[in-house]
mmCIF file of C-alpha atoms in Angstrom:
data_model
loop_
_atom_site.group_PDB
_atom_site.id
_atom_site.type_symbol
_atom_site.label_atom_id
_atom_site.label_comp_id
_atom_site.label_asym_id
_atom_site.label_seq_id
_atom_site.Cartn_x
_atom_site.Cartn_y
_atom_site.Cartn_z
ATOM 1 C CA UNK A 20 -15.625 39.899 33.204
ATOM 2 C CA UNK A 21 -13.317 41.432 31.269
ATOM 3 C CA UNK A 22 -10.608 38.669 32.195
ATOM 4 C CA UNK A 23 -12.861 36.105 31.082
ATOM 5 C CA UNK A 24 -13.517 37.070 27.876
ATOM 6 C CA UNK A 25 -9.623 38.113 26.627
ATOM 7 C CA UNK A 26 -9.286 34.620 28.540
ATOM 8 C CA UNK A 27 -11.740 32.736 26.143
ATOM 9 C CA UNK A 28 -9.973 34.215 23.355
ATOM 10 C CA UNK A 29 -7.026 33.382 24.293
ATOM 11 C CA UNK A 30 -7.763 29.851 24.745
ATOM 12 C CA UNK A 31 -9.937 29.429 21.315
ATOM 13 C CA UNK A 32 -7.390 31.006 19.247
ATOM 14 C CA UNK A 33 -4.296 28.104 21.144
ATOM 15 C CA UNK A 34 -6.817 25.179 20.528
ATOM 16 C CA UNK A 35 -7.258 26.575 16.716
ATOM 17 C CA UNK A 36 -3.508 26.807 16.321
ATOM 18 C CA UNK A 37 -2.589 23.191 17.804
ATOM 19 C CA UNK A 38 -5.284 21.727 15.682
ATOM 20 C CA UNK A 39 -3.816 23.512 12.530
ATOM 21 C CA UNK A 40 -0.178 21.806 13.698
ATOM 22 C CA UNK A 41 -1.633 18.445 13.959
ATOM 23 C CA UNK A 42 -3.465 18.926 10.089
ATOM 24 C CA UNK A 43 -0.293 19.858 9.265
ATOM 25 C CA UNK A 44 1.510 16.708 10.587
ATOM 26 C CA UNK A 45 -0.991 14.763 8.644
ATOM 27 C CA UNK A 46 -0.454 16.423 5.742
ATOM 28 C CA UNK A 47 3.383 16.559 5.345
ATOM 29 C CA UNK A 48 3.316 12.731 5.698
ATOM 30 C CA UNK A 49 0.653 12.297 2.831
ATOM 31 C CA UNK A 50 2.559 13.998 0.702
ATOM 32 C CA UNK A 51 6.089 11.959 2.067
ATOM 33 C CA UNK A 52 3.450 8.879 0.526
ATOM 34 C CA UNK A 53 2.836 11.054 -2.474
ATOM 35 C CA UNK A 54 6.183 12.206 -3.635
ATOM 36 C CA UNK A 55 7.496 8.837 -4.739
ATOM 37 C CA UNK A 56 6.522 4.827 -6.255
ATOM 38 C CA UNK A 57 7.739 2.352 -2.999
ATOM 39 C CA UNK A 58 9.811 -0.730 -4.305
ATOM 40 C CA UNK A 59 9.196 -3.648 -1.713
ATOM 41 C CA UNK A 60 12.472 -4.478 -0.211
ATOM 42 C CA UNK A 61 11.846 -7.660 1.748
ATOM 43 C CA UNK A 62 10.950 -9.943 -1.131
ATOM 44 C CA UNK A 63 13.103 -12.459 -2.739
ATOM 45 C CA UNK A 64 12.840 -10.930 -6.152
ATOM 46 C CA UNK A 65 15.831 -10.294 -7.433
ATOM 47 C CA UNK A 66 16.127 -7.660 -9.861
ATOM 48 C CA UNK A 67 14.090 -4.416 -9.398
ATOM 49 C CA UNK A 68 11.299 -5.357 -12.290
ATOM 50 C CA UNK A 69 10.462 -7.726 -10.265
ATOM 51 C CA UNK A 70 10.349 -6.437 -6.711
ATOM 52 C CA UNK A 71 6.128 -5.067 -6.157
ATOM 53 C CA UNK A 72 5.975 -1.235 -6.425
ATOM 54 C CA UNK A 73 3.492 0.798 -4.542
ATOM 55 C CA UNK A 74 1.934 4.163 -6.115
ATOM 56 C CA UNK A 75 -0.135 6.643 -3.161
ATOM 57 C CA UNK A 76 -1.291 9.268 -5.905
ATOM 58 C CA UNK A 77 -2.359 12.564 -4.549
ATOM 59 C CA UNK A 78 -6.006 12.344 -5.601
ATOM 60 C CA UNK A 79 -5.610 9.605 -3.529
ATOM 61 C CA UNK A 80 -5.263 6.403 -5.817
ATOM 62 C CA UNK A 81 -3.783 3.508 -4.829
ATOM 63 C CA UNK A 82 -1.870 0.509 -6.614
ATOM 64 C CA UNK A 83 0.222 -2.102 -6.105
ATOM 65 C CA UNK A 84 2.426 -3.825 -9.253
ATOM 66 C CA UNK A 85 3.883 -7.232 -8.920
ATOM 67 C CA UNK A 86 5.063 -8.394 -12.334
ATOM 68 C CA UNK A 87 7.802 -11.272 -13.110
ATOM 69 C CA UNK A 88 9.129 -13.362 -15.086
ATOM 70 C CA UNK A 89 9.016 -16.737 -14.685
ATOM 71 C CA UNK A 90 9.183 -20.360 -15.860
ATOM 72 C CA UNK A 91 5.336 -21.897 -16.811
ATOM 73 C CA UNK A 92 4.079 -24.713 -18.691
ATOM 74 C CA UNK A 93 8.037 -24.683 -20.654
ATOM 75 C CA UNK A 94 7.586 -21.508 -21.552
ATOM 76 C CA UNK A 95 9.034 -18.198 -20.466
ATOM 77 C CA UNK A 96 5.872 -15.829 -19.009
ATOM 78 C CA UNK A 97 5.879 -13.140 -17.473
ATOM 79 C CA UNK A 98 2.863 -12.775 -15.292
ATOM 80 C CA UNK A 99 1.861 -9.830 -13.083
ATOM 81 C CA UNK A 100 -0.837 -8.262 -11.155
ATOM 82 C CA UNK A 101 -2.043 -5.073 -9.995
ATOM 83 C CA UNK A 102 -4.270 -4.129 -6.920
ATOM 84 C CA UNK A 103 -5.664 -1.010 -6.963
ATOM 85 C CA UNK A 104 -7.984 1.021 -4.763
ATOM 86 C CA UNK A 105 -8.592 4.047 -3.280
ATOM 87 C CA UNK A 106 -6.308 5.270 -0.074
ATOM 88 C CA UNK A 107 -6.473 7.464 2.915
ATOM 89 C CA UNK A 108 -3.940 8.534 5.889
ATOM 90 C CA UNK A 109 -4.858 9.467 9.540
ATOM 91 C CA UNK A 110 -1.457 10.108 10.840
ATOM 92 C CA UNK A 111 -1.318 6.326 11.771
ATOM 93 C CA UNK A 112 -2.656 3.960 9.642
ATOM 94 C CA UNK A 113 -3.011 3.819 5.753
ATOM 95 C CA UNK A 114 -6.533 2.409 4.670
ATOM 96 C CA UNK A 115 -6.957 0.889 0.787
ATOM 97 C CA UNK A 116 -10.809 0.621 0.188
ATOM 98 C CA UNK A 117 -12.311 -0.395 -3.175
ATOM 99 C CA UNK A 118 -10.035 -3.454 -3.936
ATOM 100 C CA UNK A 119 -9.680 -4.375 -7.250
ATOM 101 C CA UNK A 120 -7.355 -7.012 -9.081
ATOM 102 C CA UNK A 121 -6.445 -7.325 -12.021
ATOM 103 C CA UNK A 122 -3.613 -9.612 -14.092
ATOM 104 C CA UNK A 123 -1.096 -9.923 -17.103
ATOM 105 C CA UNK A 124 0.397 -12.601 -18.727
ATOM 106 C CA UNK A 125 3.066 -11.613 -21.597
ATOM 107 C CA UNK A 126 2.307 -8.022 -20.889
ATOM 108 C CA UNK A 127 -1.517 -8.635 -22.189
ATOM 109 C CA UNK A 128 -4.453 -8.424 -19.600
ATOM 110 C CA UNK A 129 -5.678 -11.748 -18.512
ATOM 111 C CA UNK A 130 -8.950 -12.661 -17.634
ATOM 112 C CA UNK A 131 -8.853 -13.911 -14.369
ATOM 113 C CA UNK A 132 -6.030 -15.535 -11.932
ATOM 114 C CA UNK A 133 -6.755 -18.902 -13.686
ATOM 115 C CA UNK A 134 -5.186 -17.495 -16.508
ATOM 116 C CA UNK A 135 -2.027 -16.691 -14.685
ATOM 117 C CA UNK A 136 -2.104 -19.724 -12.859
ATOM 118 C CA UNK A 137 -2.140 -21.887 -15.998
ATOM 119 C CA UNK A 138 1.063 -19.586 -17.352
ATOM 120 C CA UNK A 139 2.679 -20.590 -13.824
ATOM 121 C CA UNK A 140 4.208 -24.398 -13.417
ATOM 122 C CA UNK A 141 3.009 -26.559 -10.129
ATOM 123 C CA UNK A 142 -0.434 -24.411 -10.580
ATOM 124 C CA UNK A 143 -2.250 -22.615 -7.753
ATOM 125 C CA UNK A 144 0.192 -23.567 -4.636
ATOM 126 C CA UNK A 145 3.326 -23.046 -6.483
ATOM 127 C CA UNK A 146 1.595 -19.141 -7.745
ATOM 128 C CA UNK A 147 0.798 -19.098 -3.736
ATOM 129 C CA UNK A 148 4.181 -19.938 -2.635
ATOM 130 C CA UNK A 149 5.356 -17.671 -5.447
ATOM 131 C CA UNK A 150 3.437 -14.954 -4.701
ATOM 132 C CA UNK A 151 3.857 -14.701 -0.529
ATOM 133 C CA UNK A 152 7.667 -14.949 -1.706
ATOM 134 C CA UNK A 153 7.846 -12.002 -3.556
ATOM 135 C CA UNK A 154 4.812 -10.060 -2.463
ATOM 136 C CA UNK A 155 4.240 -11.089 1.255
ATOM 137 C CA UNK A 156 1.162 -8.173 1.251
ATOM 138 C CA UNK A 157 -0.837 -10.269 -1.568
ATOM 139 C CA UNK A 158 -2.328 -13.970 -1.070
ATOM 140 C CA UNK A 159 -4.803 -16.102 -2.692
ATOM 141 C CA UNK A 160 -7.328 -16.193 -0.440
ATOM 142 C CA UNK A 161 -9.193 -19.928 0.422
ATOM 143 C CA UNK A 162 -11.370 -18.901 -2.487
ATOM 144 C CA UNK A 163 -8.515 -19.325 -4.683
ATOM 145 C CA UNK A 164 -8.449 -14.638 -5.604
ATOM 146 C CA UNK A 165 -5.784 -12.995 -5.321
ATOM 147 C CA UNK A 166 -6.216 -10.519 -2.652
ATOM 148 C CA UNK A 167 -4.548 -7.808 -0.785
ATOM 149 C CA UNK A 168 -3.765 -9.912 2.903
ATOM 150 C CA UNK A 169 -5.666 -8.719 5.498
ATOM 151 C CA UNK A 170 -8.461 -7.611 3.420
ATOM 152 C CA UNK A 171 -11.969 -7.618 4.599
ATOM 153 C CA UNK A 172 -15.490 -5.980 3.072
ATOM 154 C CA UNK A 173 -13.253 -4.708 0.085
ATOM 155 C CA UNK A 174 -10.609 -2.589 2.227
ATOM 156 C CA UNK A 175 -7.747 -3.346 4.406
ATOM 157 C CA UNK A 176 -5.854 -1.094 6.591
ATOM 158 C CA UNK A 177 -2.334 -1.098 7.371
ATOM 159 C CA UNK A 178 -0.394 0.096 10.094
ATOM 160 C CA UNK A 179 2.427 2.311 9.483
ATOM 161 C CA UNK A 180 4.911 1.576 11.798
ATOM 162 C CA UNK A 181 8.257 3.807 9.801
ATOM 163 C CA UNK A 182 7.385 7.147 7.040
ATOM 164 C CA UNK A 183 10.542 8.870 6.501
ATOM 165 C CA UNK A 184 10.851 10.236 3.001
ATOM 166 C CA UNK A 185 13.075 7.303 1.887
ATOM 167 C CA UNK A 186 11.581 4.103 4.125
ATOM 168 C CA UNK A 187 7.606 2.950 4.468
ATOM 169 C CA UNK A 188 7.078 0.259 6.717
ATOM 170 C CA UNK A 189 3.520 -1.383 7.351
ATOM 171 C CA UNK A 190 2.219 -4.175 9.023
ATOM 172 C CA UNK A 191 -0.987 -6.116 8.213
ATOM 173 C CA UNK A 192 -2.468 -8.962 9.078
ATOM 174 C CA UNK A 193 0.255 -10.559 10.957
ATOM 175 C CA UNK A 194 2.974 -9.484 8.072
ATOM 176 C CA UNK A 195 5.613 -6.524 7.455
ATOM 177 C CA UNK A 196 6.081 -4.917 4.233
ATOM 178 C CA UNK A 197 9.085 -2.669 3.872
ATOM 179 C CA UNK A 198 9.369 -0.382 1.000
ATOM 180 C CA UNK A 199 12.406 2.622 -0.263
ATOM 181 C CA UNK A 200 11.351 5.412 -2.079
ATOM 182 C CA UNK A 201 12.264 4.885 -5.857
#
């Protein structure tokens, strides 16, 4: 009887203290997400303002920036957008919820993707083509949004196939983003 019991303890107090290792795992990688912005390295963008940036904040905010400059309508614009949302970690996969998009032109907020469309020669394929180019994790959806690819019901989740403290690499939706810490 005895046995049993300094057995039961035993085996409580291992399970407790494996459990703690794997929270701990879990943790140590958030905070690898945390600890820096992740500049998008397989994009054609060419100079570091324009390569996308991603931001995991530690009350766990999400964005993504994608601003450049181009050449629309004669005119030098720069145009950008930002998806934001709110992000979570399981040790596997990284899961954005609560999409939302937003968009510049010239630095000023724009009202919609129309706007930035209308700043961007050969319209709404050319932004497409533009935009899977430098930003192969964004699209504009058959609705003509600009959306996060892969997302569904307002979140998307993507699978983390590298976390080092330098390298992120995820996969979504049939695409690979690869990101350095910056």
């Amino acid at each position: 009887m005895r046995f049993n019991v300094l057995f039961s303890t035993l085996m409580i107090v291992l399970c407790l203290s494996c459990s703690k290792k794997n929270e701990d795992a879990g943790s140590a990688d958030e905070q690898k997400l945390e600890a820096h912005s992740w500049q998008q390295t397989n994009t054609t963008a060419t100079t570091d303002e324009q390569k996308p940036v991603a931001t995991f904040s530690a009350n766990h905010d999400f964005s993504l920036n994608l601003n450049s400059a181009v050449t629309g309508a004669g005119n030098d614009s720069n145009i950008g957008a930002v998806a934001t949302g709110t992000w979570s970690y399981d040790g596997k996969n990284i899961e954005i919820s609560n999409i939302s998009i937003s968009y510049k032109v010239n630095g000023s907020t724009a009202a919609n993707l129309q706007a930035v469309v209308n700043a961007y020669a050969g319209g709404l394929v050319a932004f497409n083509a533009f935009i899977q180019a430098y930003c192969n994790v964004l699209q504009v959806d058959v609705s003509g949004n600009l959306t996060i690819k892969g997302a569904s019901s307002n979140k998307v989740t993507w699978v983390v196939n590298q976390l080092t403290s330098s390298v992120l690499v995820v996969a979504s939706a049939g695409t690979t983003a690869s990101f350095t810490a910056k």
